[in-house]
PDB file of C-alpha atoms and ligand atoms in Angstrom:
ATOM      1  CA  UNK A 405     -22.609 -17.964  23.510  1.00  0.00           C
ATOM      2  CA  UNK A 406     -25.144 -16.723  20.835  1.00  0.00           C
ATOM      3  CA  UNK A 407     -25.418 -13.749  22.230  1.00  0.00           C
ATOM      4  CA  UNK A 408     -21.996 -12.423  22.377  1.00  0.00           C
ATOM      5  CA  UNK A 409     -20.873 -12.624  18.598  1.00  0.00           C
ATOM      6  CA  UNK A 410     -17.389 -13.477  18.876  1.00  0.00           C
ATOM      7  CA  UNK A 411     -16.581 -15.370  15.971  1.00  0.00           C
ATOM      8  CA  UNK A 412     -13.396 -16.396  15.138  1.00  0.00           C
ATOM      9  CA  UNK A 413     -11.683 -15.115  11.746  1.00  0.00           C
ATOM     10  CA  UNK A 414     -11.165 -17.629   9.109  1.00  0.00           C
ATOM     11  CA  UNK A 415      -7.519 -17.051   8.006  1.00  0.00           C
ATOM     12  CA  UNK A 416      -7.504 -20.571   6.285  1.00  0.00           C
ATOM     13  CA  UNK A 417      -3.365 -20.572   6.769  1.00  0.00           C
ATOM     14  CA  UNK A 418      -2.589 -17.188   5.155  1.00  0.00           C
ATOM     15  CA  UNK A 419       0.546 -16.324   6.686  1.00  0.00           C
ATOM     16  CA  UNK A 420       3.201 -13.374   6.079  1.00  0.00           C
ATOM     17  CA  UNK A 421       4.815 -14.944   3.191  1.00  0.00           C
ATOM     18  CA  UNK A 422       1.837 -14.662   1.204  1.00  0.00           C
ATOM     19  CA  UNK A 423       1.745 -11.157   1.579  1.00  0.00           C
ATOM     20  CA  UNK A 424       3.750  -9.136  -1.214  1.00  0.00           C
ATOM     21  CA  UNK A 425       5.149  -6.186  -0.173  1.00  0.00           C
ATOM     22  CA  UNK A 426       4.279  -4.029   2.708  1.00  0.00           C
ATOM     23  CA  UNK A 427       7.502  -4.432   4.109  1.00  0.00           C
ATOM     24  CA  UNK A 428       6.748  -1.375   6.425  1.00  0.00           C
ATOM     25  CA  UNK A 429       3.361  -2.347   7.623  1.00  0.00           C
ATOM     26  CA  UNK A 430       4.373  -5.868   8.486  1.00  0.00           C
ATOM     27  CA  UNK A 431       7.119  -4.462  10.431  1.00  0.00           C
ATOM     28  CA  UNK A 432       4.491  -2.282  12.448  1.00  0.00           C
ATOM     29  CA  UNK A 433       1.911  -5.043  13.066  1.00  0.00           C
ATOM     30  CA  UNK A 434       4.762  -7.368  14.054  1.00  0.00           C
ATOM     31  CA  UNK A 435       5.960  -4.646  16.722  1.00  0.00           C
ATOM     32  CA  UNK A 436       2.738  -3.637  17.689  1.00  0.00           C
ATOM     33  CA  UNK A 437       0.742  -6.917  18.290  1.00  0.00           C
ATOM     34  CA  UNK A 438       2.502 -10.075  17.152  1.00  0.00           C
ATOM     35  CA  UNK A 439       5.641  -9.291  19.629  1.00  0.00           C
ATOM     36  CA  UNK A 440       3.387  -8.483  22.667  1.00  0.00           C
ATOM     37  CA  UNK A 441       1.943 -12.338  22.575  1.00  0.00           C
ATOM     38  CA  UNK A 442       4.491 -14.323  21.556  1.00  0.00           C
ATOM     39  CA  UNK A 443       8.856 -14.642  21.507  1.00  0.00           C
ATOM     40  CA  UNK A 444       8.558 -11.217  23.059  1.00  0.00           C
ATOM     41  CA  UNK A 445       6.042 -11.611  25.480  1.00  0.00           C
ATOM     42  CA  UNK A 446       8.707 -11.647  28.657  1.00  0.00           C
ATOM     43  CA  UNK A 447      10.434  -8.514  27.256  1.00  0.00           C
ATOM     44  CA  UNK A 448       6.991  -6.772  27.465  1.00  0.00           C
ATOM     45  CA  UNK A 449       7.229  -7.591  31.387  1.00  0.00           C
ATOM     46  CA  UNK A 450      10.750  -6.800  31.753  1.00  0.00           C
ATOM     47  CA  UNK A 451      10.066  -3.527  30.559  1.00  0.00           C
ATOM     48  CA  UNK A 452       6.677  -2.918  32.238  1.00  0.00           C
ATOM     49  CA  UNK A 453       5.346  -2.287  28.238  1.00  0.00           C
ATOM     50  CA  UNK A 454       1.295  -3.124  28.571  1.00  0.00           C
ATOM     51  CA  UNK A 455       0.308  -5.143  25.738  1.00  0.00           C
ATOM     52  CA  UNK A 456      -3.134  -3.069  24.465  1.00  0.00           C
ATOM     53  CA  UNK A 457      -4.031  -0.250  22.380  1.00  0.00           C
ATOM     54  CA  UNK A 458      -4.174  -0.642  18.939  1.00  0.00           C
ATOM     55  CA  UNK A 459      -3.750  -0.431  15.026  1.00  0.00           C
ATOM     56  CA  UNK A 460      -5.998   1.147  12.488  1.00  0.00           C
ATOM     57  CA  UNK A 461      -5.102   0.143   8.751  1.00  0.00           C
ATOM     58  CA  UNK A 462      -6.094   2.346   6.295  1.00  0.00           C
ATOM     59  CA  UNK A 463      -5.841   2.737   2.449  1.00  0.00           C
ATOM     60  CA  UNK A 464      -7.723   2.034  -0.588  1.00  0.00           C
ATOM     61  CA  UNK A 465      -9.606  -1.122  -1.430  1.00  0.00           C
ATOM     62  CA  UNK A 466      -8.417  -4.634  -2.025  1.00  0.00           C
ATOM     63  CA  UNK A 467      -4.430  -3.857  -0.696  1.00  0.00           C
ATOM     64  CA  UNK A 468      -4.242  -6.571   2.114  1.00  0.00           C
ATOM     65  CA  UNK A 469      -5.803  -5.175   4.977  1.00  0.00           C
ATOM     66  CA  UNK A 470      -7.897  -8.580   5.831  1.00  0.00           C
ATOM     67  CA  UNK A 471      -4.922 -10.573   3.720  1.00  0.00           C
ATOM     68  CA  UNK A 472      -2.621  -8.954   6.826  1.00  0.00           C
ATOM     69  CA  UNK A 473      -5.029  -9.578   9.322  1.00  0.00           C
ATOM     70  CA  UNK A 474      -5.757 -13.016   8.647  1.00  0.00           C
ATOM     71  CA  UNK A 475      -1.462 -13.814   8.284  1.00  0.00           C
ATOM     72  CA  UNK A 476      -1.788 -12.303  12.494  1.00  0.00           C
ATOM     73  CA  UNK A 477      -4.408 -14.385  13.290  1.00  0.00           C
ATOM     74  CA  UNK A 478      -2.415 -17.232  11.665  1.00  0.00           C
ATOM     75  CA  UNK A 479       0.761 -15.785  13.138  1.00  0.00           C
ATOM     76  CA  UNK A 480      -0.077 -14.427  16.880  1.00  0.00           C
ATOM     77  CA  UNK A 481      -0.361 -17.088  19.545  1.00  0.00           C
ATOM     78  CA  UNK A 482      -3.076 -14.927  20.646  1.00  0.00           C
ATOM     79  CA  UNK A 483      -7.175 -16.169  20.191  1.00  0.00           C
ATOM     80  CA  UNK A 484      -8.404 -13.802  17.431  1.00  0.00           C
ATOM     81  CA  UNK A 485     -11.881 -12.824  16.737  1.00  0.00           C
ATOM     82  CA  UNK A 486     -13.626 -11.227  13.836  1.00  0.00           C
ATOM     83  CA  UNK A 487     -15.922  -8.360  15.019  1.00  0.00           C
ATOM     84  CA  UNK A 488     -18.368  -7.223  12.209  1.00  0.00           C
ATOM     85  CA  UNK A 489     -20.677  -4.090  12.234  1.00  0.00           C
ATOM     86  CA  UNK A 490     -23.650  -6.549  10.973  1.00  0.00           C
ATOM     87  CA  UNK A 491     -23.128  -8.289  14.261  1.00  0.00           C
ATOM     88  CA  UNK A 492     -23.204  -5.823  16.867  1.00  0.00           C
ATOM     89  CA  UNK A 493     -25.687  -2.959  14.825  1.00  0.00           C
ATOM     90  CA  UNK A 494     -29.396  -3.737  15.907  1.00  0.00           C
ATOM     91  CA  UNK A 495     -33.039  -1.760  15.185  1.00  0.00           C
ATOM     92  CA  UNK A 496     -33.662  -1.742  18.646  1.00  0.00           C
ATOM     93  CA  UNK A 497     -31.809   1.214  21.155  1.00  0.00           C
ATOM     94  CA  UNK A 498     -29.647  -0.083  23.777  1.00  0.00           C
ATOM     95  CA  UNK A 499     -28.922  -3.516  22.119  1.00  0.00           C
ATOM     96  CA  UNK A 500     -25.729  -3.061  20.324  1.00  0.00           C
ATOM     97  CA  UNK A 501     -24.166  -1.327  23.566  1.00  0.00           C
ATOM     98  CA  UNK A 502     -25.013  -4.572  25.581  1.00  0.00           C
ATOM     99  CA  UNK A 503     -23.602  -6.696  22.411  1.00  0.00           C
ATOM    100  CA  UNK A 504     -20.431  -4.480  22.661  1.00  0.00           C
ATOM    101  CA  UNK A 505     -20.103  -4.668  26.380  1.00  0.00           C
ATOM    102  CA  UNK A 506     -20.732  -8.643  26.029  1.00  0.00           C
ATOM    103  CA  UNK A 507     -17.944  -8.859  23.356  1.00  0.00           C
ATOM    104  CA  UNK A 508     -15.470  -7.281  25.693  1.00  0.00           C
ATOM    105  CA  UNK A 509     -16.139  -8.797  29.204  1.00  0.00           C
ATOM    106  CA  UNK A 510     -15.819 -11.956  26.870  1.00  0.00           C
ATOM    107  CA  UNK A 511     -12.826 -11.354  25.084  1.00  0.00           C
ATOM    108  CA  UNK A 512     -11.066  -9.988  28.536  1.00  0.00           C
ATOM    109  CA  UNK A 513     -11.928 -13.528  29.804  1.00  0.00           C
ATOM    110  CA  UNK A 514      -9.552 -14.979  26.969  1.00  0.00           C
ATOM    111  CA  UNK A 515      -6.661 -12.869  27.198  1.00  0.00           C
ATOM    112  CA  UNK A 516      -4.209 -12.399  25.275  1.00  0.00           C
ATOM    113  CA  UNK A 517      -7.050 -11.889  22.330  1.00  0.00           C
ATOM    114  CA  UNK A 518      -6.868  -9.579  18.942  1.00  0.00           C
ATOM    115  CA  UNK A 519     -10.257  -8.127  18.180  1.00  0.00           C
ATOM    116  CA  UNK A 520     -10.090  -7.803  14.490  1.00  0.00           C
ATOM    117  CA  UNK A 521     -13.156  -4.754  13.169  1.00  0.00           C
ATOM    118  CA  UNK A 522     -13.488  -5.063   9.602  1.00  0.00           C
ATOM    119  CA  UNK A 523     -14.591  -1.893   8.209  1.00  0.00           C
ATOM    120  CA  UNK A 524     -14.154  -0.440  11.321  1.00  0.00           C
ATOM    121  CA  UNK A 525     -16.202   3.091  10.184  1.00  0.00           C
ATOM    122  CA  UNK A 526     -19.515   1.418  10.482  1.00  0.00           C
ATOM    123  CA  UNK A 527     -19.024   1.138  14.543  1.00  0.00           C
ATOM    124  CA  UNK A 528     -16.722   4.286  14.964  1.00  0.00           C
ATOM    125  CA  UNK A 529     -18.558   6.752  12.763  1.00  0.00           C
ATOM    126  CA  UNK A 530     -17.790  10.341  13.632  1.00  0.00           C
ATOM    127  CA  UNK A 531     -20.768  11.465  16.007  1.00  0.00           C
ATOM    128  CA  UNK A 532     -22.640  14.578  14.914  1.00  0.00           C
ATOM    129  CA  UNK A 533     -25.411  16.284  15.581  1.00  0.00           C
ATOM    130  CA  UNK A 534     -27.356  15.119  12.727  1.00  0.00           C
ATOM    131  CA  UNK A 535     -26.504  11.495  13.329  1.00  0.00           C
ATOM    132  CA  UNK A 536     -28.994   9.535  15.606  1.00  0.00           C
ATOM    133  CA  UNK A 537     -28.951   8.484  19.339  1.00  0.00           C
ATOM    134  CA  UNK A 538     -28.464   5.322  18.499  1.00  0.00           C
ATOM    135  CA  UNK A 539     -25.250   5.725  16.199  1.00  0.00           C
ATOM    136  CA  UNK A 540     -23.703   8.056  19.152  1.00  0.00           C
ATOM    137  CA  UNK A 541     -24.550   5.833  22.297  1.00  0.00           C
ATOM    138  CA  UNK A 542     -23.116   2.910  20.151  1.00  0.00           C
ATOM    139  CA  UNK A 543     -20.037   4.563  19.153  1.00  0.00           C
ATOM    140  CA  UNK A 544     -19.758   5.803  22.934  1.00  0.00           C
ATOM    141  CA  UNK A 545     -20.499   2.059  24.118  1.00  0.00           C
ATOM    142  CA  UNK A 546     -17.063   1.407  22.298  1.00  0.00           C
ATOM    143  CA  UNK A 547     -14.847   4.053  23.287  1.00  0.00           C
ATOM    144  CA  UNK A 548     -15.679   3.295  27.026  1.00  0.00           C
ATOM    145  CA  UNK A 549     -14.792  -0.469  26.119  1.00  0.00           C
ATOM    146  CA  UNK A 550     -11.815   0.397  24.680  1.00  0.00           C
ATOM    147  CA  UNK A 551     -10.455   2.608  27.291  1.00  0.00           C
ATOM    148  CA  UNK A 552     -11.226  -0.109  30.219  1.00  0.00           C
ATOM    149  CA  UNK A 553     -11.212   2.016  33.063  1.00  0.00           C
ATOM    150  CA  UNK A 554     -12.756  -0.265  35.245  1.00  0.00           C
ATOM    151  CA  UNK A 555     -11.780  -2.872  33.452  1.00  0.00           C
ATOM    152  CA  UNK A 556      -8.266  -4.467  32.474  1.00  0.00           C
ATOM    153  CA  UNK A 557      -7.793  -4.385  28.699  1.00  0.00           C
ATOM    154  CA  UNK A 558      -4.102  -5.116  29.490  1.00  0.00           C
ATOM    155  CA  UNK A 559      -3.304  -8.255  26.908  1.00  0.00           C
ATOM    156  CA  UNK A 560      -6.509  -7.029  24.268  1.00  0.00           C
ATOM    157  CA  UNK A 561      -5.612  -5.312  21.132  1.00  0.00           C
ATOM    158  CA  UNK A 562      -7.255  -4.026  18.434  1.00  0.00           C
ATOM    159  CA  UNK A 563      -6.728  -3.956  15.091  1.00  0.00           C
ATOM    160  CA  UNK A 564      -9.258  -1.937  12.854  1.00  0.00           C
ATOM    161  CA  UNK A 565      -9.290  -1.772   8.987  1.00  0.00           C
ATOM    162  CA  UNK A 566     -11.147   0.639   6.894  1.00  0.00           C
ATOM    163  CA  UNK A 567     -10.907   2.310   3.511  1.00  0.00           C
ATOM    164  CA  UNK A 568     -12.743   5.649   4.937  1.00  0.00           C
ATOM    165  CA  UNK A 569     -10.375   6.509   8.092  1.00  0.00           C
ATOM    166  CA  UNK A 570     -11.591  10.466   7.838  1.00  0.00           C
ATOM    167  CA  UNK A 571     -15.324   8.940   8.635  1.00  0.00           C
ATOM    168  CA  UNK A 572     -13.962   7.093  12.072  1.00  0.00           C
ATOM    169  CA  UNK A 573     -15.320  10.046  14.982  1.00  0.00           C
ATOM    170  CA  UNK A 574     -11.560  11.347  16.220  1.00  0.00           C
ATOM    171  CA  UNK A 575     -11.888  10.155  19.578  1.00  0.00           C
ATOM    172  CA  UNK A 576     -10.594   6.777  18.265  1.00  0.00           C
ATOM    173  CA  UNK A 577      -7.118   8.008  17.698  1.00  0.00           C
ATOM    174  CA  UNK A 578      -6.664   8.602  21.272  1.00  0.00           C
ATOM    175  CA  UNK A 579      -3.993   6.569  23.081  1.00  0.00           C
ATOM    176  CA  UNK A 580      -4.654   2.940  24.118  1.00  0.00           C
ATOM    177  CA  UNK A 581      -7.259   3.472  21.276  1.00  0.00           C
ATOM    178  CA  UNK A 582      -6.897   3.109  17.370  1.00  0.00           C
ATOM    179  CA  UNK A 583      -3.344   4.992  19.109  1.00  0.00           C
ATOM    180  CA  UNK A 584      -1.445   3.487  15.691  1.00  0.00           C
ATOM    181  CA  UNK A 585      -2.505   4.331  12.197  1.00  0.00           C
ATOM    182  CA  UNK A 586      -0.941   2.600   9.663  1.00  0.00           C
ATOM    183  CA  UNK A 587      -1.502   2.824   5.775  1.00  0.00           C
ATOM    184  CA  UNK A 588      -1.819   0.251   3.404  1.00  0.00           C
ATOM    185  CA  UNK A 589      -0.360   1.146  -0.112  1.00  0.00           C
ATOM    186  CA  UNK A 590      -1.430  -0.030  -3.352  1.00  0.00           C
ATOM    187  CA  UNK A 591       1.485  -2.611  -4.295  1.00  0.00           C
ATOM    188  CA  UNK A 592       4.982  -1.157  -5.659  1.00  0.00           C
ATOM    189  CA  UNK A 593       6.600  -2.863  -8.626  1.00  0.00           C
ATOM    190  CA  UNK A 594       8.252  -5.235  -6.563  1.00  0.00           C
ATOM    191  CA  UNK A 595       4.835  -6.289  -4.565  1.00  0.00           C
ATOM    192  CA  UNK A 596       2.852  -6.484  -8.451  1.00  0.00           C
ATOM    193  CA  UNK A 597       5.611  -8.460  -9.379  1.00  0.00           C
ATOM    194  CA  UNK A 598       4.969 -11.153  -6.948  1.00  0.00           C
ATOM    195  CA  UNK A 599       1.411 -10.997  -6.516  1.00  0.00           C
ATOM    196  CA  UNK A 600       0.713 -11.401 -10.230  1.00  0.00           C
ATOM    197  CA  UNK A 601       3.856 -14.170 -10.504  1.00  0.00           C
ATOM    198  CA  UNK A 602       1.462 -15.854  -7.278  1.00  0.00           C
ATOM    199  CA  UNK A 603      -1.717 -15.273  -9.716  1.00  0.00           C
ATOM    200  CA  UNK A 604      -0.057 -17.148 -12.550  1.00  0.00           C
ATOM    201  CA  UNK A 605       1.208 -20.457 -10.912  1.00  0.00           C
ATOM    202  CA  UNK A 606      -0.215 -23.510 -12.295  1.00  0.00           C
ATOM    203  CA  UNK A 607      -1.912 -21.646 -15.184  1.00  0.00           C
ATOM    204  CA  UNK A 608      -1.294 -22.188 -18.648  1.00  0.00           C
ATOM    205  CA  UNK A 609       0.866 -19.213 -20.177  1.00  0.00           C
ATOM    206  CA  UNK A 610       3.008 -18.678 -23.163  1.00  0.00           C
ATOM    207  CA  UNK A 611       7.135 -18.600 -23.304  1.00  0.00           C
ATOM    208  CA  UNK A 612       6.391 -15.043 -24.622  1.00  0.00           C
ATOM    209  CA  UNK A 613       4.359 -13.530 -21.885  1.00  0.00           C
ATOM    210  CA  UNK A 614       6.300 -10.764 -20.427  1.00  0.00           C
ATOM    211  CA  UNK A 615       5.451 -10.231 -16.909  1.00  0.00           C
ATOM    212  CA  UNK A 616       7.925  -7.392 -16.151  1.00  0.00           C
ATOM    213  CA  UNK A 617       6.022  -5.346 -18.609  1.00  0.00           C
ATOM    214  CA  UNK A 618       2.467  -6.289 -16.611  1.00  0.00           C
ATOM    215  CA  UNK A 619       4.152  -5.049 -14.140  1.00  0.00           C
ATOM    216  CA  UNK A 620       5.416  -2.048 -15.502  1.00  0.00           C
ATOM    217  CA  UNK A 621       1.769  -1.462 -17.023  1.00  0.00           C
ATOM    218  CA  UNK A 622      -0.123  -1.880 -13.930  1.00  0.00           C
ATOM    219  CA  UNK A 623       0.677   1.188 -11.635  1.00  0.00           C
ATOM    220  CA  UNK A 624      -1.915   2.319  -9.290  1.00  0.00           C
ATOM    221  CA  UNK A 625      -3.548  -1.127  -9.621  1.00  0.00           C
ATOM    222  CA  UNK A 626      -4.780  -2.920  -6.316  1.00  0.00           C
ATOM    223  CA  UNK A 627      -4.433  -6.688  -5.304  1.00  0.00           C
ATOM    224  CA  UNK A 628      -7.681  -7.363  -6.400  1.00  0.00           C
ATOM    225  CA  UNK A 629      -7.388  -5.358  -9.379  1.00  0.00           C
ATOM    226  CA  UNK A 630      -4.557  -7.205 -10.595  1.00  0.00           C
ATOM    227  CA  UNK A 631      -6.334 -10.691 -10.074  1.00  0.00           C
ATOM    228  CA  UNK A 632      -9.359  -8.813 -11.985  1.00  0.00           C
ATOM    229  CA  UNK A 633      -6.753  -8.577 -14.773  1.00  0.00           C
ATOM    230  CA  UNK A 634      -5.599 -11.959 -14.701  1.00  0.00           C
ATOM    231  CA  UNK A 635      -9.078 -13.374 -14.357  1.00  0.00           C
ATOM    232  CA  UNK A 636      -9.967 -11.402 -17.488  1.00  0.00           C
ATOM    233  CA  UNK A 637      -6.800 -12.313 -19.431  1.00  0.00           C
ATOM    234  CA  UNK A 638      -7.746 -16.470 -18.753  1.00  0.00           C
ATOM    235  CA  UNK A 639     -11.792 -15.654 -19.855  1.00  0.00           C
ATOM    236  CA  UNK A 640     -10.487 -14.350 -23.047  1.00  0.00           C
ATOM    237  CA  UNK A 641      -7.795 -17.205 -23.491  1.00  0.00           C
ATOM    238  CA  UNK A 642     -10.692 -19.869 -22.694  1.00  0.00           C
ATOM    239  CA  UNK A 643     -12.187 -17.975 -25.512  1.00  0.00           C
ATOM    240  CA  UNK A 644      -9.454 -18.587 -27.771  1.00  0.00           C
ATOM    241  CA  UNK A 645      -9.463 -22.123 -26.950  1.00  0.00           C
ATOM    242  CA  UNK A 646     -10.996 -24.454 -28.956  1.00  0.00           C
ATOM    243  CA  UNK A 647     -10.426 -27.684 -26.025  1.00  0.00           C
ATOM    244  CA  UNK A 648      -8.003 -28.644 -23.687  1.00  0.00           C
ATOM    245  CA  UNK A 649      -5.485 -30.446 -26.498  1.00  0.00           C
ATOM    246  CA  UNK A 650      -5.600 -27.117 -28.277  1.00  0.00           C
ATOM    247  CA  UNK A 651      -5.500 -24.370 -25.870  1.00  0.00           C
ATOM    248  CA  UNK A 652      -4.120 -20.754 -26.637  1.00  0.00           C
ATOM    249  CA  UNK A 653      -1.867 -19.881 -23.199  1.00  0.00           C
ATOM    250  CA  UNK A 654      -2.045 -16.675 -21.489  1.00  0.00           C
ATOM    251  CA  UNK A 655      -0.137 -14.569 -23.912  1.00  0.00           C
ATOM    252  CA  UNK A 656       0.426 -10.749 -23.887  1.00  0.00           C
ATOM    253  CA  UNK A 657      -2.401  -9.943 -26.550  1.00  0.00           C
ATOM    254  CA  UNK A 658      -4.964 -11.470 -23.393  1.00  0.00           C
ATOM    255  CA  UNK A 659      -3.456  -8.727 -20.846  1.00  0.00           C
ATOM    256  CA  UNK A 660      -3.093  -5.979 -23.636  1.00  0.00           C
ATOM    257  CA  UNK A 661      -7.286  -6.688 -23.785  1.00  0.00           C
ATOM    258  CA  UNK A 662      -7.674  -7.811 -19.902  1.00  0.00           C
ATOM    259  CA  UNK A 663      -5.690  -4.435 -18.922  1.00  0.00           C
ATOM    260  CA  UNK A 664      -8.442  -2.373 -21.361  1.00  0.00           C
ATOM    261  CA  UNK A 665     -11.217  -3.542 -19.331  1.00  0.00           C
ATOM    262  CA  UNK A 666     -10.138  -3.387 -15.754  1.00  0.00           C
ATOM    263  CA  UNK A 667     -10.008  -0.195 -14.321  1.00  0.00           C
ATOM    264  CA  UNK A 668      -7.968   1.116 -10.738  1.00  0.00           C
ATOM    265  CA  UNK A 669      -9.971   0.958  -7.531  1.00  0.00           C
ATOM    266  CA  UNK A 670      -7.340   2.967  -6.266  1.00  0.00           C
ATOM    267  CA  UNK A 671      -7.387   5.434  -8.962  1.00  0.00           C
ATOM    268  CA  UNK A 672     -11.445   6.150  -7.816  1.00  0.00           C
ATOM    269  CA  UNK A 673     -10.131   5.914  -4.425  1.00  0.00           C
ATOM    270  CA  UNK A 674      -7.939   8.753  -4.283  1.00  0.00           C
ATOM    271  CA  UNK A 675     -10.852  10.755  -6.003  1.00  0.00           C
ATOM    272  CA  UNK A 676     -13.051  10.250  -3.148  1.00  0.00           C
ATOM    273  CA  UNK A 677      -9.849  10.478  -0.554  1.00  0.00           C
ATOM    274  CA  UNK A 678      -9.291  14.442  -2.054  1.00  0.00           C
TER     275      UNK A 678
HETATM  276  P1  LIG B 282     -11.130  -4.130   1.279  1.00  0.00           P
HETATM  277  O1  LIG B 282     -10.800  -2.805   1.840  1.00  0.00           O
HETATM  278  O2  LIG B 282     -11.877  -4.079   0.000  1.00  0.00           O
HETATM  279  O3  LIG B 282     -11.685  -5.093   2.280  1.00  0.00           O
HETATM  280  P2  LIG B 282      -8.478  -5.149   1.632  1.00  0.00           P
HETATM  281  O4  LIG B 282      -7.490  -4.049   1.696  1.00  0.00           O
HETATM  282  O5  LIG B 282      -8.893  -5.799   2.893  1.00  0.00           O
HETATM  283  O6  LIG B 282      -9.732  -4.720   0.795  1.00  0.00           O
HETATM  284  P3  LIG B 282      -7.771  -7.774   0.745  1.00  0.00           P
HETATM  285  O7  LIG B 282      -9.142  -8.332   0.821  1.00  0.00           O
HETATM  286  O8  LIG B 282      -6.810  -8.158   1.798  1.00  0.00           O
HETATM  287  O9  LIG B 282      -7.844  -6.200   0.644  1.00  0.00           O
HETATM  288  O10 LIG B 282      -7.117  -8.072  -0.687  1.00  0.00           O
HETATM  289  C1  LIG B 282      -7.899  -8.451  -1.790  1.00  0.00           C
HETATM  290  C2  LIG B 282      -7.181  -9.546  -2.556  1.00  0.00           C
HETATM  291  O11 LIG B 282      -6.088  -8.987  -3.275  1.00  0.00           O
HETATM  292  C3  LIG B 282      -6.569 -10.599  -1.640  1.00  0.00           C
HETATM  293  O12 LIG B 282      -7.410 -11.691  -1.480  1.00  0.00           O
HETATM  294  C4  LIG B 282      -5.307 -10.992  -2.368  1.00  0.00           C
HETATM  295  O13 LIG B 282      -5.599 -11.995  -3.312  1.00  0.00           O
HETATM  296  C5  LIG B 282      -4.916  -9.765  -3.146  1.00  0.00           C
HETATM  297  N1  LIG B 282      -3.884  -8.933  -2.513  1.00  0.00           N
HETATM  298  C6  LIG B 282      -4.039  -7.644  -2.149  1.00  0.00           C
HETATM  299  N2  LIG B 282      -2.899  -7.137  -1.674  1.00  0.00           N
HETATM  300  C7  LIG B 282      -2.004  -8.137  -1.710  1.00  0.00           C
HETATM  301  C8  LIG B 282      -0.626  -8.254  -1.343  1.00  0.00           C
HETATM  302  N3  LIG B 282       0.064  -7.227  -0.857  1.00  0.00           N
HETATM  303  N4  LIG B 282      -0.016  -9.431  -1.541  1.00  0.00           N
HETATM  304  C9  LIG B 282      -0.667 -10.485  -2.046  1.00  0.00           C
HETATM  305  N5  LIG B 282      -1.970 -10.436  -2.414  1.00  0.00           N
HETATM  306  C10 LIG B 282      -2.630  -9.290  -2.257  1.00  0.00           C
END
């Protein structure tokens, strides 16, 4: 239906194993909305436990929060939709309350269902006086949606990701709401290690190239910082190259330069967060 945008994430197999680190926040999601649907679905009868409610990731930029939400879609035997602020937003008053109201009635009709908002702050803005009619109604339209009163949101979660959490209007933090916040760290040594040992395979790289002191030198960096770096590092190899018989591999001069040039996301991050 065109006019309900319920579009359906494209995890493209990412699964937990792809995911380094975040041993903490896996174990959360899994509790919170992988067990409801699946092995542990009987359990949540047994016990009278309604599957609903749900998660709000937080944290800086480019840690995993849509790598984590596309390894639940993968993971959850549960139909999964993507629900984007570009979707439901609309010039005209009244519209994006009907789209919101449409997405639910919808999604309730294909229980058990995740509804996955990316950059969640965009719909849940904090309402003030100074914001317009439209923002508040809109953000209302949610919360109403969310709560189900009439309705039975018994077997729909959601899960919300943002990078601005203290923007999202309070209300959302209310049980059966965003009731679960849970923050997404910039990888420890452990989680660099194996994202930038993930970032290497199949690539060309010296006997020499020590990774443990990447590691070591990239505190504070993000996921997608780190594959800035290792981008970087192969640009200026390929520049070293003369052809593919004589290629210079990835050796630690290329990060020493790479690691000059990309700065922390988190690092500017935590200067907005203060
Ligand atoms: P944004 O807030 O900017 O949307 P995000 O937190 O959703 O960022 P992702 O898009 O999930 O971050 O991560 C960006 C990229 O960094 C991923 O595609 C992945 O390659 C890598 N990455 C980040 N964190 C991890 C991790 N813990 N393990 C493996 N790869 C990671």
């Amino acid at each position: 239906n065109p006019e309900t945008p319920l579009r359906t994430i494209n995890a493209s197999g990412v699964t937990f194993a792809d995911i380094g680190g975040l041993e903490d926040v896996k174990k959360q999601v899994r509790r919170r909305i992988i067990n409801p649907f699946t092995g542990k679905r009987d359990l949540f009868r047994k016990f009278k436990r309604k599957a609903g409610g749900g998660v709000l990731m937080y944290g800086p930029p480019g840690c995993g929060k849509t790598m984590l939400a596309k390894a639940l879609a993968t993971e959850c035997n549960a139909r999964f939709y993507n629900i984007r602020a570009s979707d439901v937003l609309d010039k005209y008053v009244g519209v994006a309350e009907k789209t919101i109201r449409d997405i639910f009635a919808n999604a309730r009709a294909q229980k058990p269902v995740v509804l996955f908002f990316d950059e969640v702050e965009a719909l849940a803005q904090r309402r003030q006086m100074d914001t317009t009619a439209k923002i508040n109604t809109t953000v209302s339209a949610l919360l109403t949606e969310m709560d189900g009163f009439s309705e039975d949101n018994d077997g729909v979660l959601f899960l919300g990701a943002t990078n601005v959490p203290w923007s999202l209007d309070s209300a959302f933090r209310r049980p059966g709401r965003f009731d679960r916040s849970i923050f997404v760290p910039p990888p420890d040594k452990v989680a660099r290690g194996f994202i930038l040992g993930r970032l290497l395979q199949d690539r060309p790289t010296a006997s020499g190239l020590n990774v443990a002191q990447i590691v070591d030198k990239t505190s504070g960096l993000s996921g997608a910082d780190l594959s800035a770096v290792v981008d970087t590092a192969i640009d200026i190899a390929i520049e070293d190259s003369a052809s593919v018989t004589e290629l210079e591999p990835l050796n630690n001069a290329h990060f020493k330069e790479a690691l000059k040039e990309v700065k922390s996301s988190v690092g500017e991050w935590l200067g907005q967060a203060r």
